[in-house]
């Protein structure tokens, strides 16, 4: 077995997963546990005026019922944007208020799960109900402009006036829910004053500090265990409200407590991708060169928290423009606080951007790929900061050749095949290259076996494998000689598994540790004779602890690493602009009668610096593209505008792609060397796959039908005339 | 889930003797066959019968061919078994309506008797909170002004717009099916067309079955010409999704002239919906595209949209037209397993 950097190594933990040996958070057995069950509100806004719990407490085995009438004494830690770690800025049970439909208003703890659920069902709440404003357009939502998040350069109005062509377009994106296969769960176990928490987490270090802060105990007392995560997608990046609740209940009841959150409860008790409304103005010369670019977004958030993704910041850096203006407005509504979901900013905003660029190509009668070539740049247009590397057009060319784009006939409806209208479309994908401080411990013994320890995470992404590959490379070993430990807050602190930072950061720090080991052993990875080296060294094992902080980090970033600070840097920085790029092409077929949209071909090419593992990278890209297809055509969290209730809170009616929807899907890799982004030369790949897909499909739908759908998901009814 | 007892009778007679009602008038007895609907709804606390009477050792399983085109289907036959049965493959609409439904896992356990009685997926019925006349008679209908994209446009009333979500019933209804049932009062036969009742003013009542009445077998007569038949199902993804609209079509053609047409509509109606007037109109017509479009138009005469689901009317028309044209294009010898 070889398998150093770049090789298509199969996942080193794959066998464990297939054999059922990999233990996910809810799989950990604790002695003599109690079981918790959440109770959620059935109104969208108001006040709880009474709780009748007599029936519920009469259920045999019920230990206690928590609510605002019997709170758990937790202290808010704040969201990541305010230096905290929590999914929302306040604690459940802090008041009798109901802020949204599906809010956690009680938690039952009982001897077994059935008793907990039965008691939950028997709780009676009396509400004083108010009319909620849960969606855009509802009376009572509160817009909050965020001027600090706006970009401006040049004179946008002058640029528009001077343009030969202008477009002014509005786009909407729907709310989405993560629906990872692994449900949310928490198990808490105290040993004296020390707490162990088993919880699916994309950030064990942040969870450790965040849980401690909410409980009001020292972070050193908290141990977070999450070795495998069954899909995170951003939804497991912030501390869930229920996790400290379970820990607090466990402390009070002096027994371990286990909570499973049901699928339907997962729709409102954790975060989600909020709906957006966006406007784009484009001005262009007759040659297609963009003169002005304006992109503004309105994003839904909760009544209580300001959370926006503001993807216009990235969109504004994609193409040439003489003048740029962006802005974002947070619209406070009676819903839970939204949060990260795969490419949080780019997924919705690039649907709008890349649809608009396609519309401009139509207006100019230019090939959409050539329009992008005309506006390709070496430095972003807002501040003129150069890209570390940018292989966008190479991506278009590679994927375009495989797709057969040279046969593209731009005429609408020109590619009909019998009863099926065929359309082709393309779009740009991009994602900022980001990193975060991280540390690692690497252990090598005289038998030539290495162990790499870092509180990083594998969400099914292949992190175990690429970290092993990096160590194998740095120590001159075969990859099967490297063991990797992740997902435990007792390991050296790692990064959040978010913002596509993991691989770049982990590989950078592993390289440092391995170099030091080689230095101490007086050898190099290429020459190492392990036994001889250790004999000369005079010890049977050697260990190195290394820290790494990316360029551009704040002065105190190293200290922050040990205090649960996220520390992400990258993307549009002062000195460089760092992004990974891609190009995606879609073919759609639409039945001329019934208008359902199918996607027989979806090709993407991506350039993201050094690729650690061709196999896991391909899976990441493909997974992103599959989700992009779902985002384009299927996924929508259906909110009843009268109540704020989610009306499709199950995976039968919350539609995501199934195998039958995915036919010929390909991810290609454009070789790219980038020595500026980080020592590893790695750009993140976890999120970029989803970014261009929705627009590529929307553009193909237009080509097939002549109907421009400016929202996602695009569904049958968007292509049918009603009336 | 609330405690309930699980009863395992050894015969249909024992089953009907021990079964308890579902709890709401007109919702039948709390039988458990595949369990894919009843368990689901019990977990949601929408149904809470005191007991379930299991039919595992009770129901006949398998399809008998009696020679004259008549099939007798044991009510315990699974969807997966039936979808692959040669008699069903000869009339593709019967097979397609099965394998285009649900997922492989569900089809492996769900039975045909239970499938006919599949409950609506109306989210206001299932949420156990909203006003719903089907779940809580007299409470109202939250769906009419709500998220009703998936709900019915045919056969609705002011009291209920829940759609019948199943597929196979829409194919079965084409073939003059008869249900054999058993209850405490003995056996009887019910024309399948009569099984489901429109919601009207009493949407809780969905069928004419008594509270202890069990479907034991299904008889249907499949004409030779049903090789020219198709189940056209429009859905949000290509597998494992309920129909937005569907059309079950069987055609007897003489050249391009319709000798006999059979048509039923799914996804869009409150009950399995046979369009007999359209069938009569089609008889003798030359089946051109214009005729197919007109048939679709006629099939949705009187349909009423409720906002989000308005599109089902034009979509349903086009589904009918497409189904007719697809059936026309078939060459019955080579038609099975066609997947588009």
mmCIF file of N, CA, C and O in Angstrom, chain A residues 644-709:
data_model
loop_
_atom_site.group_PDB
_atom_site.id
_atom_site.type_symbol
_atom_site.label_atom_id
_atom_site.label_comp_id
_atom_site.label_asym_id
_atom_site.label_seq_id
_atom_site.Cartn_x
_atom_site.Cartn_y
_atom_site.Cartn_z
ATOM 1 N N UNK A 644 -45.741 29.752 11.015
ATOM 2 C CA UNK A 644 -44.308 29.475 11.071
ATOM 3 C C UNK A 644 -43.988 27.999 11.216
ATOM 4 O O UNK A 644 -42.829 27.626 11.330
ATOM 5 N N UNK A 645 -44.999 27.150 11.197
ATOM 6 C CA UNK A 645 -44.761 25.705 11.318
ATOM 7 C C UNK A 645 -44.114 25.166 10.046
ATOM 8 O O UNK A 645 -44.432 25.599 8.939
ATOM 9 N N UNK A 646 -43.218 24.201 10.234
ATOM 10 C CA UNK A 646 -42.637 23.503 9.086
ATOM 11 C C UNK A 646 -43.606 22.395 8.689
ATOM 12 O O UNK A 646 -43.914 21.513 9.497
ATOM 13 N N UNK A 647 -44.106 22.449 7.474
ATOM 14 C CA UNK A 647 -45.154 21.508 7.072
ATOM 15 C C UNK A 647 -44.611 20.288 6.326
ATOM 16 O O UNK A 647 -45.376 19.430 5.914
ATOM 17 N N UNK A 648 -43.311 20.216 6.148
ATOM 18 C CA UNK A 648 -42.733 18.994 5.539
ATOM 19 C C UNK A 648 -41.552 18.524 6.383
ATOM 20 O O UNK A 648 -40.452 18.329 5.892
ATOM 21 N N UNK A 649 -41.819 18.327 7.673
ATOM 22 C CA UNK A 649 -40.731 18.012 8.600
ATOM 23 C C UNK A 649 -40.435 16.521 8.637
ATOM 24 O O UNK A 649 -40.392 15.900 9.699
ATOM 25 N N UNK A 650 -40.229 15.938 7.487
ATOM 26 C CA UNK A 650 -39.855 14.527 7.388
ATOM 27 C C UNK A 650 -39.102 14.352 6.080
ATOM 28 O O UNK A 650 -39.146 15.235 5.212
ATOM 29 N N UNK A 651 -38.392 13.244 5.934
ATOM 30 C CA UNK A 651 -37.589 13.103 4.717
ATOM 31 C C UNK A 651 -38.357 12.407 3.598
ATOM 32 O O UNK A 651 -37.788 12.011 2.602
ATOM 33 N N UNK A 652 -39.664 12.282 3.764
ATOM 34 C CA UNK A 652 -40.482 11.885 2.629
ATOM 35 C C UNK A 652 -40.888 13.135 1.840
ATOM 36 O O UNK A 652 -40.762 13.172 0.615
ATOM 37 N N UNK A 653 -41.361 14.153 2.530
ATOM 38 C CA UNK A 653 -41.811 15.368 1.833
ATOM 39 C C UNK A 653 -40.737 16.455 1.757
ATOM 40 O O UNK A 653 -40.864 17.384 0.975
ATOM 41 N N UNK A 654 -39.698 16.374 2.610
ATOM 42 C CA UNK A 654 -38.552 17.263 2.388
ATOM 43 C C UNK A 654 -37.683 16.546 1.366
ATOM 44 O O UNK A 654 -36.974 15.593 1.676
ATOM 45 N N UNK A 655 -37.791 16.978 0.131
ATOM 46 C CA UNK A 655 -37.255 16.201 -0.982
ATOM 47 C C UNK A 655 -35.765 16.496 -1.169
ATOM 48 O O UNK A 655 -35.375 17.650 -1.329
ATOM 49 N N UNK A 656 -34.958 15.447 -1.158
ATOM 50 C CA UNK A 656 -33.546 15.545 -1.544
ATOM 51 C C UNK A 656 -33.317 14.522 -2.653
ATOM 52 O O UNK A 656 -34.127 13.625 -2.844
ATOM 53 N N UNK A 657 -32.224 14.660 -3.393
ATOM 54 C CA UNK A 657 -32.029 13.730 -4.498
ATOM 55 C C UNK A 657 -31.887 12.282 -4.037
ATOM 56 O O UNK A 657 -31.333 12.005 -2.975
ATOM 57 N N UNK A 658 -32.410 11.375 -4.852
ATOM 58 C CA UNK A 658 -32.198 9.939 -4.660
ATOM 59 C C UNK A 658 -31.341 9.440 -5.822
ATOM 60 O O UNK A 658 -31.090 10.175 -6.782
ATOM 61 N N UNK A 659 -30.900 8.209 -5.730
ATOM 62 C CA UNK A 659 -30.020 7.667 -6.772
ATOM 63 C C UNK A 659 -30.585 7.881 -8.167
ATOM 64 O O UNK A 659 -29.855 8.192 -9.100
ATOM 65 N N UNK A 660 -31.890 7.695 -8.294
ATOM 66 C CA UNK A 660 -32.500 7.773 -9.617
ATOM 67 C C UNK A 660 -32.359 9.167 -10.235
ATOM 68 O O UNK A 660 -32.459 9.317 -11.459
ATOM 69 N N UNK A 661 -32.134 10.173 -9.409
ATOM 70 C CA UNK A 661 -32.007 11.537 -9.928
ATOM 71 C C UNK A 661 -30.608 11.833 -10.464
ATOM 72 O O UNK A 661 -30.396 12.841 -11.125
ATOM 73 N N UNK A 662 -29.663 11.017 -10.069
ATOM 74 C CA UNK A 662 -28.267 11.293 -10.403
ATOM 75 C C UNK A 662 -27.846 10.300 -11.471
ATOM 76 O O UNK A 662 -27.820 9.091 -11.229
ATOM 77 N N UNK A 663 -27.514 10.798 -12.638
ATOM 78 C CA UNK A 663 -27.224 9.886 -13.739
ATOM 79 C C UNK A 663 -25.736 9.962 -14.059
ATOM 80 O O UNK A 663 -24.915 9.307 -13.440
ATOM 81 N N UNK A 664 -25.355 10.822 -14.989
ATOM 82 C CA UNK A 664 -23.942 10.947 -15.368
ATOM 83 C C UNK A 664 -23.388 12.178 -14.671
ATOM 84 O O UNK A 664 -23.637 13.303 -15.094
ATOM 85 N N UNK A 665 -22.671 11.973 -13.601
ATOM 86 C CA UNK A 665 -22.138 13.089 -12.816
ATOM 87 C C UNK A 665 -20.628 12.914 -12.729
ATOM 88 O O UNK A 665 -20.146 11.819 -12.475
ATOM 89 N N UNK A 666 -19.900 13.980 -13.009
ATOM 90 C CA UNK A 666 -18.437 13.868 -13.049
ATOM 91 C C UNK A 666 -17.785 15.073 -12.393
ATOM 92 O O UNK A 666 -18.229 16.199 -12.595
ATOM 93 N N UNK A 667 -16.754 14.794 -11.640
ATOM 94 C CA UNK A 667 -15.924 15.871 -11.099
ATOM 95 C C UNK A 667 -14.516 15.698 -11.641
ATOM 96 O O UNK A 667 -13.957 14.606 -11.595
ATOM 97 N N UNK A 668 -13.977 16.789 -12.189
ATOM 98 C CA UNK A 668 -12.629 16.771 -12.756
ATOM 99 C C UNK A 668 -11.749 17.729 -11.972
ATOM 100 O O UNK A 668 -12.247 18.666 -11.359
ATOM 101 N N UNK A 669 -10.456 17.487 -12.022
ATOM 102 C CA UNK A 669 -9.553 18.335 -11.251
ATOM 103 C C UNK A 669 -8.539 19.011 -12.145
ATOM 104 O O UNK A 669 -7.798 18.353 -12.867
ATOM 105 N N UNK A 670 -8.534 20.311 -12.104
ATOM 106 C CA UNK A 670 -7.550 21.100 -12.837
ATOM 107 C C UNK A 670 -6.311 21.220 -11.941
ATOM 108 O O UNK A 670 -6.427 21.692 -10.811
ATOM 109 N N UNK A 671 -5.158 20.776 -12.426
ATOM 110 C CA UNK A 671 -3.957 20.886 -11.585
ATOM 111 C C UNK A 671 -3.659 22.351 -11.285
ATOM 112 O O UNK A 671 -3.766 23.207 -12.165
ATOM 113 N N UNK A 672 -3.322 22.619 -10.059
ATOM 114 C CA UNK A 672 -3.038 24.007 -9.692
ATOM 115 C C UNK A 672 -2.022 23.997 -8.556
ATOM 116 O O UNK A 672 -2.194 23.269 -7.581
ATOM 117 N N UNK A 673 -0.980 24.803 -8.701
ATOM 118 C CA UNK A 673 -0.007 24.917 -7.622
ATOM 119 C C UNK A 673 -0.115 26.316 -7.059
ATOM 120 O O UNK A 673 -0.060 27.301 -7.793
ATOM 121 N N UNK A 674 -0.324 26.397 -5.789
ATOM 122 C CA UNK A 674 -0.463 27.706 -5.152
ATOM 123 C C UNK A 674 0.442 27.716 -3.928
ATOM 124 O O UNK A 674 0.163 27.045 -2.932
ATOM 125 N N UNK A 675 1.542 28.442 -4.014
ATOM 126 C CA UNK A 675 2.504 28.447 -2.911
ATOM 127 C C UNK A 675 2.209 29.555 -1.915
ATOM 128 O O UNK A 675 2.872 29.674 -0.897
ATOM 129 N N UNK A 676 1.218 30.369 -2.220
ATOM 130 C CA UNK A 676 0.945 31.518 -1.351
ATOM 131 C C UNK A 676 -0.114 31.244 -0.294
ATOM 132 O O UNK A 676 -0.085 31.830 0.782
ATOM 133 N N UNK A 677 -1.076 30.385 -0.581
ATOM 134 C CA UNK A 677 -2.220 30.254 0.331
ATOM 135 C C UNK A 677 -1.833 29.749 1.715
ATOM 136 O O UNK A 677 -2.318 30.254 2.731
ATOM 137 N N UNK A 678 -0.991 28.735 1.747
ATOM 138 C CA UNK A 678 -0.558 28.148 3.024
ATOM 139 C C UNK A 678 0.581 27.189 2.707
ATOM 140 O O UNK A 678 0.793 26.827 1.547
ATOM 141 N N UNK A 679 1.323 26.760 3.735
ATOM 142 C CA UNK A 679 2.468 25.879 3.465
ATOM 143 C C UNK A 679 2.074 24.599 2.744
ATOM 144 O O UNK A 679 2.869 24.045 1.991
ATOM 145 N N UNK A 680 0.870 24.133 2.965
ATOM 146 C CA UNK A 680 0.438 22.885 2.337
ATOM 147 C C UNK A 680 0.047 23.085 0.874
ATOM 148 O O UNK A 680 -0.048 22.122 0.123
ATOM 149 N N UNK A 681 -0.197 24.332 0.475
ATOM 150 C CA UNK A 681 -0.656 24.577 -0.893
ATOM 151 C C UNK A 681 -2.057 24.084 -1.148
ATOM 152 O O UNK A 681 -2.467 23.848 -2.282
ATOM 153 N N UNK A 682 -2.812 23.927 -0.065
ATOM 154 C CA UNK A 682 -4.143 23.323 -0.141
ATOM 155 C C UNK A 682 -5.216 24.406 -0.057
ATOM 156 O O UNK A 682 -5.183 25.253 0.824
ATOM 157 N N UNK A 683 -6.156 24.361 -0.985
ATOM 158 C CA UNK A 683 -7.376 25.163 -0.865
ATOM 159 C C UNK A 683 -8.493 24.207 -0.442
ATOM 160 O O UNK A 683 -8.497 23.048 -0.830
ATOM 161 N N UNK A 684 -9.436 24.689 0.305
ATOM 162 C CA UNK A 684 -10.493 23.777 0.775
ATOM 163 C C UNK A 684 -11.399 23.344 -0.362
ATOM 164 O O UNK A 684 -11.632 24.080 -1.317
ATOM 165 N N UNK A 685 -11.911 22.129 -0.239
ATOM 166 C CA UNK A 685 -12.781 21.609 -1.296
ATOM 167 C C UNK A 685 -14.138 21.158 -0.776
ATOM 168 O O UNK A 685 -14.966 20.689 -1.531
ATOM 169 N N UNK A 686 -14.374 21.310 0.522
ATOM 170 C CA UNK A 686 -15.568 20.729 1.112
ATOM 171 C C UNK A 686 -16.861 21.368 0.645
ATOM 172 O O UNK A 686 -17.914 20.752 0.673
ATOM 173 N N UNK A 687 -16.814 22.596 0.231
ATOM 174 C CA UNK A 687 -18.059 23.315 -0.019
ATOM 175 C C UNK A 687 -18.253 23.742 -1.469
ATOM 176 O O UNK A 687 -19.358 23.971 -1.912
ATOM 177 N N UNK A 688 -17.161 23.859 -2.209
ATOM 178 C CA UNK A 688 -17.257 24.487 -3.534
ATOM 179 C C UNK A 688 -18.150 23.701 -4.496
ATOM 180 O O UNK A 688 -18.771 24.281 -5.381
ATOM 181 N N UNK A 689 -18.243 22.388 -4.296
ATOM 182 C CA UNK A 689 -18.993 21.569 -5.255
ATOM 183 C C UNK A 689 -20.436 21.996 -5.430
ATOM 184 O O UNK A 689 -21.015 21.890 -6.510
ATOM 185 N N UNK A 690 -21.038 22.494 -4.352
ATOM 186 C CA UNK A 690 -22.455 22.863 -4.407
ATOM 187 C C UNK A 690 -22.664 24.220 -5.074
ATOM 188 O O UNK A 690 -23.765 24.524 -5.537
ATOM 189 N N UNK A 691 -21.607 25.034 -5.151
ATOM 190 C CA UNK A 691 -21.822 26.467 -5.379
ATOM 191 C C UNK A 691 -22.401 26.800 -6.755
ATOM 192 O O UNK A 691 -23.308 27.611 -6.866
ATOM 193 N N UNK A 692 -21.902 26.191 -7.805
ATOM 194 C CA UNK A 692 -22.365 26.607 -9.135
ATOM 195 C C UNK A 692 -23.548 25.814 -9.664
ATOM 196 O O UNK A 692 -24.127 26.164 -10.702
ATOM 197 N N UNK A 693 -23.918 24.759 -8.965
ATOM 198 C CA UNK A 693 -24.852 23.796 -9.558
ATOM 199 C C UNK A 693 -26.232 24.395 -9.830
ATOM 200 O O UNK A 693 -26.802 24.179 -10.903
ATOM 201 N N UNK A 694 -26.750 25.112 -8.866
ATOM 202 C CA UNK A 694 -28.129 25.597 -9.030
ATOM 203 C C UNK A 694 -28.239 26.539 -10.223
ATOM 204 O O UNK A 694 -29.181 26.438 -11.019
ATOM 205 N N UNK A 695 -27.270 27.435 -10.364
ATOM 206 C CA UNK A 695 -27.349 28.361 -11.496
ATOM 207 C C UNK A 695 -27.147 27.626 -12.816
ATOM 208 O O UNK A 695 -27.823 27.918 -13.806
ATOM 209 N N UNK A 696 -26.220 26.671 -12.840
ATOM 210 C CA UNK A 696 -26.008 25.922 -14.088
ATOM 211 C C UNK A 696 -27.312 25.254 -14.516
ATOM 212 O O UNK A 696 -27.674 25.256 -15.698
ATOM 213 N N UNK A 697 -28.021 24.690 -13.562
ATOM 214 C CA UNK A 697 -29.290 24.022 -13.878
ATOM 215 C C UNK A 697 -30.349 25.048 -14.287
ATOM 216 O O UNK A 697 -31.066 24.857 -15.275
ATOM 217 N N UNK A 698 -30.440 26.152 -13.565
ATOM 218 C CA UNK A 698 -31.425 27.185 -13.920
ATOM 219 C C UNK A 698 -31.156 27.719 -15.325
ATOM 220 O O UNK A 698 -32.085 27.970 -16.102
ATOM 221 N N UNK A 699 -29.880 27.897 -15.638
ATOM 222 C CA UNK A 699 -29.526 28.408 -16.964
ATOM 223 C C UNK A 699 -29.880 27.388 -18.046
ATOM 224 O O UNK A 699 -30.329 27.753 -19.142
ATOM 225 N N UNK A 700 -29.706 26.108 -17.715
ATOM 226 C CA UNK A 700 -30.084 25.057 -18.663
ATOM 227 C C UNK A 700 -31.606 25.003 -18.837
ATOM 228 O O UNK A 700 -32.105 24.769 -19.943
ATOM 229 N N UNK A 701 -32.332 25.239 -17.756
ATOM 230 C CA UNK A 701 -33.797 25.254 -17.845
ATOM 231 C C UNK A 701 -34.241 26.365 -18.794
ATOM 232 O O UNK A 701 -35.141 26.190 -19.628
ATOM 233 N N UNK A 702 -33.577 27.503 -18.706
ATOM 234 C CA UNK A 702 -33.923 28.596 -19.624
ATOM 235 C C UNK A 702 -33.634 28.188 -21.068
ATOM 236 O O UNK A 702 -34.453 28.405 -21.971
ATOM 237 N N UNK A 703 -32.491 27.587 -21.267
ATOM 238 C CA UNK A 703 -32.113 27.185 -22.626
ATOM 239 C C UNK A 703 -33.134 26.203 -23.204
ATOM 240 O O UNK A 703 -33.499 26.273 -24.376
ATOM 241 N N UNK A 704 -33.625 25.322 -22.362
ATOM 242 C CA UNK A 704 -34.587 24.320 -22.832
ATOM 243 C C UNK A 704 -35.956 24.923 -23.107
ATOM 244 O O UNK A 704 -36.638 24.534 -24.056
ATOM 245 N N UNK A 705 -36.364 25.867 -22.274
ATOM 246 C CA UNK A 705 -37.773 26.288 -22.289
ATOM 247 C C UNK A 705 -38.000 27.760 -22.617
ATOM 248 O O UNK A 705 -39.128 28.153 -22.922
ATOM 249 N N UNK A 706 -36.979 28.580 -22.472
ATOM 250 C CA UNK A 706 -37.190 30.020 -22.603
ATOM 251 C C UNK A 706 -37.821 30.642 -21.357
ATOM 252 O O UNK A 706 -38.178 31.811 -21.359
ATOM 253 N N UNK A 707 -37.952 29.843 -20.311
ATOM 254 C CA UNK A 707 -38.518 30.371 -19.064
ATOM 255 C C UNK A 707 -37.375 30.610 -18.078
ATOM 256 O O UNK A 707 -36.610 29.696 -17.771
ATOM 257 N N UNK A 708 -37.274 31.846 -17.615
ATOM 258 C CA UNK A 708 -36.219 32.189 -16.671
ATOM 259 C C UNK A 708 -36.817 32.127 -15.273
ATOM 260 O O UNK A 708 -37.643 32.959 -14.908
ATOM 261 N N UNK A 709 -36.421 31.133 -14.527
ATOM 262 C CA UNK A 709 -36.919 31.003 -13.162
ATOM 263 C C UNK A 709 -35.873 31.620 -12.241
ATOM 264 O O UNK A 709 -34.724 31.196 -12.217
#
